XYZ file of C-alpha atoms in Angstrom:
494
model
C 19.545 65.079 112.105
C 21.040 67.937 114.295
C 22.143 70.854 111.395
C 25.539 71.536 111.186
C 25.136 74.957 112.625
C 22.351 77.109 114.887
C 19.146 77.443 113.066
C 19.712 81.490 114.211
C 22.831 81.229 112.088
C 21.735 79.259 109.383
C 18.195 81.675 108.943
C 21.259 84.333 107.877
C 21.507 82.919 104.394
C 17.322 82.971 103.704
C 18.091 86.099 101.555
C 14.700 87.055 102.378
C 13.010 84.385 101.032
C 9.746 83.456 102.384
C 10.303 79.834 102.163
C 13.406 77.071 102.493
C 14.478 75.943 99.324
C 15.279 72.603 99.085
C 18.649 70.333 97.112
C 18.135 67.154 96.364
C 21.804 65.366 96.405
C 22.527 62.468 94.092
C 25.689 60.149 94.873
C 27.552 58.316 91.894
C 30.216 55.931 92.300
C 33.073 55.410 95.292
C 33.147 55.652 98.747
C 35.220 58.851 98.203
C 32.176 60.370 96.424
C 30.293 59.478 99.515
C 32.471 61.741 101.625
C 32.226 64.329 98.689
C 28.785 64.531 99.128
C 28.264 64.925 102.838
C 30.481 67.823 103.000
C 28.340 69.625 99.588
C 25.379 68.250 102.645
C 27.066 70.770 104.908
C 27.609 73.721 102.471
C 24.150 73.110 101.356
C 22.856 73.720 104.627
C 25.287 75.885 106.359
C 23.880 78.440 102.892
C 20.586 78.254 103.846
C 19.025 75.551 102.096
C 17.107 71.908 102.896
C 18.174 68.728 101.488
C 15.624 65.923 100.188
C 15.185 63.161 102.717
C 15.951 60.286 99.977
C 18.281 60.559 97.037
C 15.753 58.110 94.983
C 13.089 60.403 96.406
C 13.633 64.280 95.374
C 10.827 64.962 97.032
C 9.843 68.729 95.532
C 12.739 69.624 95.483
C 14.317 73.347 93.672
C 17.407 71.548 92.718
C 18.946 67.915 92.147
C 22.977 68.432 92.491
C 24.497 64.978 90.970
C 28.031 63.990 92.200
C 28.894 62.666 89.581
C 31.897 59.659 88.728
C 34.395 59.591 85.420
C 36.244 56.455 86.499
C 35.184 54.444 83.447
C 32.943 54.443 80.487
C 30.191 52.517 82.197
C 30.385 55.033 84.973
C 30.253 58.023 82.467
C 27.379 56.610 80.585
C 25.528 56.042 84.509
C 26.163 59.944 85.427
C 24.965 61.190 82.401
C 21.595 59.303 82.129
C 21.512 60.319 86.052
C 21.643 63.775 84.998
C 19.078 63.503 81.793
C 16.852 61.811 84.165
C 16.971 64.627 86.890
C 16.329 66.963 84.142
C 13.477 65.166 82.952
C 11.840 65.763 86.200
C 11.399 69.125 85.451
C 13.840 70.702 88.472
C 17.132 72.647 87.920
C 20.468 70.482 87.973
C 24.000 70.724 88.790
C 26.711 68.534 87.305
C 29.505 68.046 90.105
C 31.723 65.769 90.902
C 34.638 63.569 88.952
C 33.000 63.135 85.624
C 32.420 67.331 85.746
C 35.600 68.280 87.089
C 36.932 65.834 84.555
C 35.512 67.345 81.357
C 34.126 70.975 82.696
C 33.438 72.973 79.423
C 33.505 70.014 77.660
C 30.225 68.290 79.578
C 28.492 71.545 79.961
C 28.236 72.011 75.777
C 27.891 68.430 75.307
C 24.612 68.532 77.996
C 22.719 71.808 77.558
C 20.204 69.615 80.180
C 22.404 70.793 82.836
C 21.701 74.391 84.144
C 24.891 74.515 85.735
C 28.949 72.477 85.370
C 30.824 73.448 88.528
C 34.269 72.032 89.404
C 35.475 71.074 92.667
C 36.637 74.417 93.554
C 33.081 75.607 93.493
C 32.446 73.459 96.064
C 33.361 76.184 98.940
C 30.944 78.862 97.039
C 27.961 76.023 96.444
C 25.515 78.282 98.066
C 26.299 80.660 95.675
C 25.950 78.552 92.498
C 22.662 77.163 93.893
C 21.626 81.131 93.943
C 22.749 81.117 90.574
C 21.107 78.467 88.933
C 17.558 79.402 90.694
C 17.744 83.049 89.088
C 18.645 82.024 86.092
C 22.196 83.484 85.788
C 24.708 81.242 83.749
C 27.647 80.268 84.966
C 30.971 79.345 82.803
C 31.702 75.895 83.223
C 35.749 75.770 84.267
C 38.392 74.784 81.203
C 39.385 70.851 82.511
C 42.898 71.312 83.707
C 46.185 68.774 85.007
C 45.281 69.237 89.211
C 48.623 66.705 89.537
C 50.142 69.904 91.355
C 47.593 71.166 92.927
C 45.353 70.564 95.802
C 42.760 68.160 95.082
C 39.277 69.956 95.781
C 40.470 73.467 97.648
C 42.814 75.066 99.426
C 43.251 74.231 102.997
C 42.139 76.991 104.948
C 42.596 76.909 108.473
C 40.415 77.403 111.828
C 40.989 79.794 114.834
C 43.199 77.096 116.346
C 45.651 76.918 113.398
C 44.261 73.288 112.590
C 44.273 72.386 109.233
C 40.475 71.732 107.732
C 39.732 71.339 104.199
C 37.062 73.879 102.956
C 36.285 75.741 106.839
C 33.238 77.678 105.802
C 34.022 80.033 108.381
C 31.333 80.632 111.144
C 32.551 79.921 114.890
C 29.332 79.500 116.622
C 29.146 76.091 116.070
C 26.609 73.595 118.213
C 27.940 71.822 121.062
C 29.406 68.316 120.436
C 30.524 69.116 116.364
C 33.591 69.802 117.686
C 35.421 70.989 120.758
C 36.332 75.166 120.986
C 40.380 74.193 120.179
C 39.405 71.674 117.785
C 39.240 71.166 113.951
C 35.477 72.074 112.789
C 33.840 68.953 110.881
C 32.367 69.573 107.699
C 29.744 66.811 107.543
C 26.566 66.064 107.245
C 24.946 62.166 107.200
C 23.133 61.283 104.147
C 20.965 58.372 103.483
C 19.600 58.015 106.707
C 23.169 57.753 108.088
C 23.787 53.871 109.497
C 26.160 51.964 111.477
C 28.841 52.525 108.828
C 30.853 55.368 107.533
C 33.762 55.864 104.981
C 36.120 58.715 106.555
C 38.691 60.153 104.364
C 42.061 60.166 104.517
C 43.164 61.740 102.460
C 42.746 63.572 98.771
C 44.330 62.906 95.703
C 47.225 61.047 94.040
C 50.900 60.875 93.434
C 51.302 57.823 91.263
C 51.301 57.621 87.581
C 49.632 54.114 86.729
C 49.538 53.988 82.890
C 45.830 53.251 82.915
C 44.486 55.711 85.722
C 43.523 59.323 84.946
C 42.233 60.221 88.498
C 45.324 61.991 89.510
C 45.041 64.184 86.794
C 41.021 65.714 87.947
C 41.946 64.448 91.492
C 45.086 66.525 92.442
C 48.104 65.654 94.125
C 48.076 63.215 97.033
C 47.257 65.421 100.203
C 46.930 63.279 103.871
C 44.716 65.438 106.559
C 46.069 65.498 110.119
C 45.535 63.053 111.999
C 43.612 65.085 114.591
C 41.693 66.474 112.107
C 40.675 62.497 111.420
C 40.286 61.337 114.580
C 37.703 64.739 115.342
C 35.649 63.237 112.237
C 35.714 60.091 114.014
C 34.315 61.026 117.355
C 31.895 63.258 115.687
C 30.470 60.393 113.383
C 30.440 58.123 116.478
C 28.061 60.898 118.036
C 25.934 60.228 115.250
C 25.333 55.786 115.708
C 28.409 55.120 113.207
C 29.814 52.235 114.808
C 31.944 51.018 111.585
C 34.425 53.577 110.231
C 35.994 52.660 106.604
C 39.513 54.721 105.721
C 39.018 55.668 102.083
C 41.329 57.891 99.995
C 42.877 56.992 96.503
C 45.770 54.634 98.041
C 45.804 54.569 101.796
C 49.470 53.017 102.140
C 50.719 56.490 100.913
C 48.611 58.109 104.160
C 51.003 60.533 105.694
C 54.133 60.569 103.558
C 53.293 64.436 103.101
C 53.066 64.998 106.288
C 56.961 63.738 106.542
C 55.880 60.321 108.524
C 55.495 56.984 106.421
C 54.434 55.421 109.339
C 51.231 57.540 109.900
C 48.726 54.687 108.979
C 50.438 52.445 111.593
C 50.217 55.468 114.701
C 46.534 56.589 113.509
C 44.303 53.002 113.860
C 44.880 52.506 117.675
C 43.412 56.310 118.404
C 40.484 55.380 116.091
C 40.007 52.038 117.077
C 39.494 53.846 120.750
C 36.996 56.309 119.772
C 34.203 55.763 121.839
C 31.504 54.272 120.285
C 33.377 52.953 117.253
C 33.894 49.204 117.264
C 35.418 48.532 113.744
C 38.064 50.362 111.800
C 38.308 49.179 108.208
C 41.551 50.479 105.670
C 40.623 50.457 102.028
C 42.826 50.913 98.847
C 46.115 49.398 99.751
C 48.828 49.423 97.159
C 50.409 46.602 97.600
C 54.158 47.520 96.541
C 53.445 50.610 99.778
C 51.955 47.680 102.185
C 55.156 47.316 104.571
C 55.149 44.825 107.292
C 54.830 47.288 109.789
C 51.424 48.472 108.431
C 50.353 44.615 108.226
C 50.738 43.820 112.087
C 48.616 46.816 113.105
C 46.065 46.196 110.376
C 46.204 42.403 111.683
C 46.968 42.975 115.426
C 45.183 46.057 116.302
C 42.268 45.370 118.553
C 39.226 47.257 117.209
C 41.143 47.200 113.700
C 39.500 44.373 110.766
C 42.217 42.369 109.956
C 40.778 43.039 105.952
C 42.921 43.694 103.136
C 41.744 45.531 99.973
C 44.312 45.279 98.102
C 44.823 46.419 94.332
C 47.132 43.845 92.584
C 45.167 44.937 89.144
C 47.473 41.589 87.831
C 50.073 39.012 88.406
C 52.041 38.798 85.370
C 55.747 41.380 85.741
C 55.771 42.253 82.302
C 51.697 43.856 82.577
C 52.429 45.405 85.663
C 55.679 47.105 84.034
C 53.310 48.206 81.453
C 50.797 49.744 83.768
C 53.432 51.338 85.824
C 53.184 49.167 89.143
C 55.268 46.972 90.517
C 55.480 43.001 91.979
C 54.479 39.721 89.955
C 53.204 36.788 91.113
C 55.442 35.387 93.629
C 55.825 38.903 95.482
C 51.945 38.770 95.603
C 51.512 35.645 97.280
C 54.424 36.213 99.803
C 52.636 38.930 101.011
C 49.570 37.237 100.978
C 51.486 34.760 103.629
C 53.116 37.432 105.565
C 49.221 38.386 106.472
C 47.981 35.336 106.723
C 50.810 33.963 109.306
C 49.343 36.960 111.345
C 45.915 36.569 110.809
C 44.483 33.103 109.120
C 41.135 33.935 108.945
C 41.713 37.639 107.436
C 39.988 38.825 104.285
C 41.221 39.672 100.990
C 39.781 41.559 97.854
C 41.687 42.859 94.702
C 40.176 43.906 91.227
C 41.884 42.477 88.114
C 42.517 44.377 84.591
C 42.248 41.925 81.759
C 43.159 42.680 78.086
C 45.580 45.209 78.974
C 47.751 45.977 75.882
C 50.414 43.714 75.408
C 48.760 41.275 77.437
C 49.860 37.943 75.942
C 47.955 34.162 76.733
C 50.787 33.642 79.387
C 50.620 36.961 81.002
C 46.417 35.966 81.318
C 47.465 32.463 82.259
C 50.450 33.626 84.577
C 46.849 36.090 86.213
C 44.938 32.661 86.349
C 47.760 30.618 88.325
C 47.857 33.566 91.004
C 43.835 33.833 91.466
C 43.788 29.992 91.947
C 46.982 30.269 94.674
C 45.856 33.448 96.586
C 42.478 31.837 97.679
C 40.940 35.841 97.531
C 37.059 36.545 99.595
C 35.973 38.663 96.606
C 37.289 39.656 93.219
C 36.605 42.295 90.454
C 37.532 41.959 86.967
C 37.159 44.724 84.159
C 37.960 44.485 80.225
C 40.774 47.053 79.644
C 39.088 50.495 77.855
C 41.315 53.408 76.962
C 40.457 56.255 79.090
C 41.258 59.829 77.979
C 44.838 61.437 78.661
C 46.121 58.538 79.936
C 49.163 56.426 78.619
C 47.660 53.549 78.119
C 45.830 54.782 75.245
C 48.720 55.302 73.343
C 50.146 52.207 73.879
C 50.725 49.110 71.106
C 50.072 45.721 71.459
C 45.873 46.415 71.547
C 43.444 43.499 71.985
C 40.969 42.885 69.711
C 38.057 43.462 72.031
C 36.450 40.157 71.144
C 39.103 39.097 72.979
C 38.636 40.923 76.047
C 35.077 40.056 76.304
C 36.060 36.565 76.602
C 39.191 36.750 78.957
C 37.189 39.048 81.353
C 34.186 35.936 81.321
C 36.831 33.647 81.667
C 38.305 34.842 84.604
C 35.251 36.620 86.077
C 33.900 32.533 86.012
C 37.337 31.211 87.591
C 36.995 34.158 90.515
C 33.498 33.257 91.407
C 34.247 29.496 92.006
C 37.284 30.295 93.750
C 35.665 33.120 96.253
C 32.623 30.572 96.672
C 34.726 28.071 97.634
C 36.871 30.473 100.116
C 33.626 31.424 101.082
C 32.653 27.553 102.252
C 36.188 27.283 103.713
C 34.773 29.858 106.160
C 31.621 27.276 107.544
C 32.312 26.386 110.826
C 34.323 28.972 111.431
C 33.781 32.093 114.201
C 32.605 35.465 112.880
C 31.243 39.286 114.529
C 28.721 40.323 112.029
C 27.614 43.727 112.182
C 23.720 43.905 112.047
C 23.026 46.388 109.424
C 19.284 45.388 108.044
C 16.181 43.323 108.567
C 14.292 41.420 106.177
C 11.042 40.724 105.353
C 11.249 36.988 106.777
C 12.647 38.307 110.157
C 16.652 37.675 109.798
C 19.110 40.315 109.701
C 21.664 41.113 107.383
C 25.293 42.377 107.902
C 29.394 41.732 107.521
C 31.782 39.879 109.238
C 35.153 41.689 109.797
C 36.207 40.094 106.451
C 33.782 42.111 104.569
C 33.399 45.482 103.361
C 30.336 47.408 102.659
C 28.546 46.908 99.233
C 31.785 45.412 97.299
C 31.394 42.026 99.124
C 29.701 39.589 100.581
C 27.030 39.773 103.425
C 26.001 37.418 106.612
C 22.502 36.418 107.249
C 22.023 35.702 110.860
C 18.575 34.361 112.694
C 18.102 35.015 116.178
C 16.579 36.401 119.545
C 17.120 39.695 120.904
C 19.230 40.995 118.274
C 19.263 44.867 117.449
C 20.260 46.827 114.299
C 23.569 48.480 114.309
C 24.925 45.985 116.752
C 28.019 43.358 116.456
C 26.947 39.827 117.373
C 29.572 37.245 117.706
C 27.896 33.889 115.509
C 29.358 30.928 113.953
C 28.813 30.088 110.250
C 26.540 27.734 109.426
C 26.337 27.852 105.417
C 27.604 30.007 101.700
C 25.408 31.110 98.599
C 28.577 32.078 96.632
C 30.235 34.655 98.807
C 27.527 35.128 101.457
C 27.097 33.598 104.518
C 24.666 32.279 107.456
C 25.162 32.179 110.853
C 23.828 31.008 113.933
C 23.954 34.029 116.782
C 26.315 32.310 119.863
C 26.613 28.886 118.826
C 30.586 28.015 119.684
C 31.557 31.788 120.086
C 33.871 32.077 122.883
């Protein structure tokens, strides 16, 4: 992978040191986290150090930074033992991410394991910190505060040009093709072997207050980058064999409301649709009481654009969703289930589902039930309501015992998988571009249609001649297993 900037430039930050040190990064949880990581890649470098070839694989190195994720308690409990386990190996590690920016002093006395806590506005000095922890000089974890008014990782400096770009680390002889001379500077660097796909932020942070949620609170206020700034990231990931971009950022349908134009979203997917080199555009976390009808026609209409739909209904019942703060019911959900599917018949939908929520009666579950069954969804999550810390949700009556839970959640976890399997057969016969993402042992390749995303959902299996990794192959599917797929490469495809 070319380094982010001149190897003259980058031998600046040796300090003298006779040989490169090397980071081994660790990735927890979303997509976001993803794009968290391959800009600490950047920093990493850009100070002087090497980063591990695998993230399974430390491979010697001085350091293991984890990114970690606080979403949940099963998430928690997965960063932790990540970070006991790192330990174990005998190098240095750094607690970053949600779960530390979450908890700072609180996580760093909790787990002496971890030579250094840093929050997300460390993330500009990370060099630095690394030089910390390596010489043995402590460093005060930050006291966890309320980033709801305040930027969500760091303050928006700006380049030469005037262009807005999150974290610019400052140095202006950059290598040819990162970005053009008047352009925004991308602060990226490909991890895991990079691949035909590639989540691309949106934006940081969020503005709404669902009773249940505490990311706005470590996460900051909702913040949309320009869209050149986007479409530079684009082009530059296209350089490097991304051929699938995904849109991430806490709720997309809120993309560019800061920026004084609701209608951002709509405006931004032709120009990255038209990158060269990019041949899919996926939009993740939709809120459906944001989704207007103009954002639906370019998400279903745009060429280049999946017509794919990740949409978090979290229930159906009115009287739960008053209680978590959101908006719709049942009815609303499905008509804009048909508003989508009058555009685009074939287009895929996923949602996740809270279940136990307090106050949750039998008919709110049942009234949850009724709209699974109706809104004939590709893939479905469903999670037992926990209380999560400094949220309102956790002081709110009407608890569930969680016996209770445990067997709603297998309930309806039981009801989604025969309903997605059977959307899933609905689907044989029918036309598909699957993007070729690996090869297996017996010779087939594995990949997604348009109608799904990477890792949540389900995958195509297609057999054939001549076909290449990282390409899109038009097929027609021939069989399901659940929510997966086969197809035959050609057969039918005009």
């Amino acid at each position: 992978m070319r380094p982010l900037v001149p190897s003259a430039v980058r031998a600046h930050y040796l300090r003298g040191m006779s040989t490169r040190r090397k980071v081994s990064l660790i990735t927890l949880g979303c997509a976001r986290n993803e794009v968290d990581s391959e800009e600490l890649a950047a920093r990493i470098e850009d100070a002087g150090w090497d980063l591990a070839d695998g993230a399974d694989d430390p491979g010697g190195a001085d350091v293991v930074v984890v990114n970690t994720c606080g979403f949940i308690e099963a998430a928690k409990k997965d960063s932790i033992d990540t970070l006991l386990a790192a330990h174990g190996s005998g190098m240095k590690v750094i607690a970053a991410g949600c779960m530390a920016e979450r908890y700072g002093s609180e996580l760093a006395e909790a787990l002496p394991e971890a030579d250094a806590v840093i929050g997300f506005d460390d993330y500009t000095s990370i060099g630095d910190r690394l030089d910390d922890v390596m010489a043995g000089r402590g460093h005060t974890a930050h006291t966890p505060r309320d980033r709801r008014t305040l930027l969500p990782i760091s303050p928006v400096e700006r380049s030469s040009s005037g262009v807005a770009v999150p974290g610019h680390g400052g140095h202006d002889d950059l290598p040819d093709g990162v970005a053009p001379a008047s352009g925004p500077r991308v602060l990226r660097r490909r991890l895991g072997g990079g691949g035909p796909v590639a989540p691309l932020k949106l934006a940081s942070g969020c503005d709404r207050r669902c009773t249940f949620c505490a990311i706005p609170a470590f996460r900051g206020a909702y913040v949309s980058r320009p869209p050149a700034e986007v479409l530079e990231e684009a082009r530059w990931l296209a350089g490097h064999g991304v051929r699938e971009l995904v849109l991430v950022s806490e709720n997309s349908t809120s993309y560019g409301k800061d920026l004084g134009d609701l209608r951002a979203l709509e405006k931004l997917l032709p120009g990255l649709a038209a990158v060269d080199g990019i041949e899919r555009v996926r939009v993740s976390y939709l809120q459906p009481a944001e989704t207007r009808p103009g954002l639906v026609e370019a998400i279903c209409g745009t060429p280049g654009v999946a017509p794919y739909f990740d949409m978090s209904f979290q229930h159906a019942s009115g009287p739960v969703l008053r209680s978590m703060r959101r908006f719709g019911d049942r009815e609303r959900f499905l008509g804009l289930l048909d508003q989508i599917r009058a555009l685009a018949p074939d287009a895929g939908v996923r949602s996740n589902f809270i279940v136990g929520f307090p106050g949750e009666s039998e008919d709110d579950f049942e009234e949850l039930a009724e709209f699974l069954t109706a809104a004939r969804l590709d893939a479905v999550g469903v999670f037992g309501y926990s209380d999560e810390d400094g949220t309102e949700a956790a002081n709110l009556d009407g608890k569930l015992d969680p016996a209770e839970i445990a067997a709603r959640v297998e309930e309806l976890t039981s009801l989604a998988d025969e309903l997605t399997a059977q959307r899933a057969e609905d689907r044989i016969g029918s036309d598909v571009h699957v993007l070729l993402e690996e090869k297996t042992e017996d010779g087939e390749f594995e990949g997604r249609a348009a109608h799904q995303a990477p890792e949540v959902d389900g995958t195509v299996r297609v057999r054939g001649a001549g076909l290449a990794l990282g390409e899109i192959v038009a097929a027609r599917v021939t069989g399901s297993d659940g929510v997966d797929l086969t197809a035959s490469p050609g057969t039918g495809v005009s």
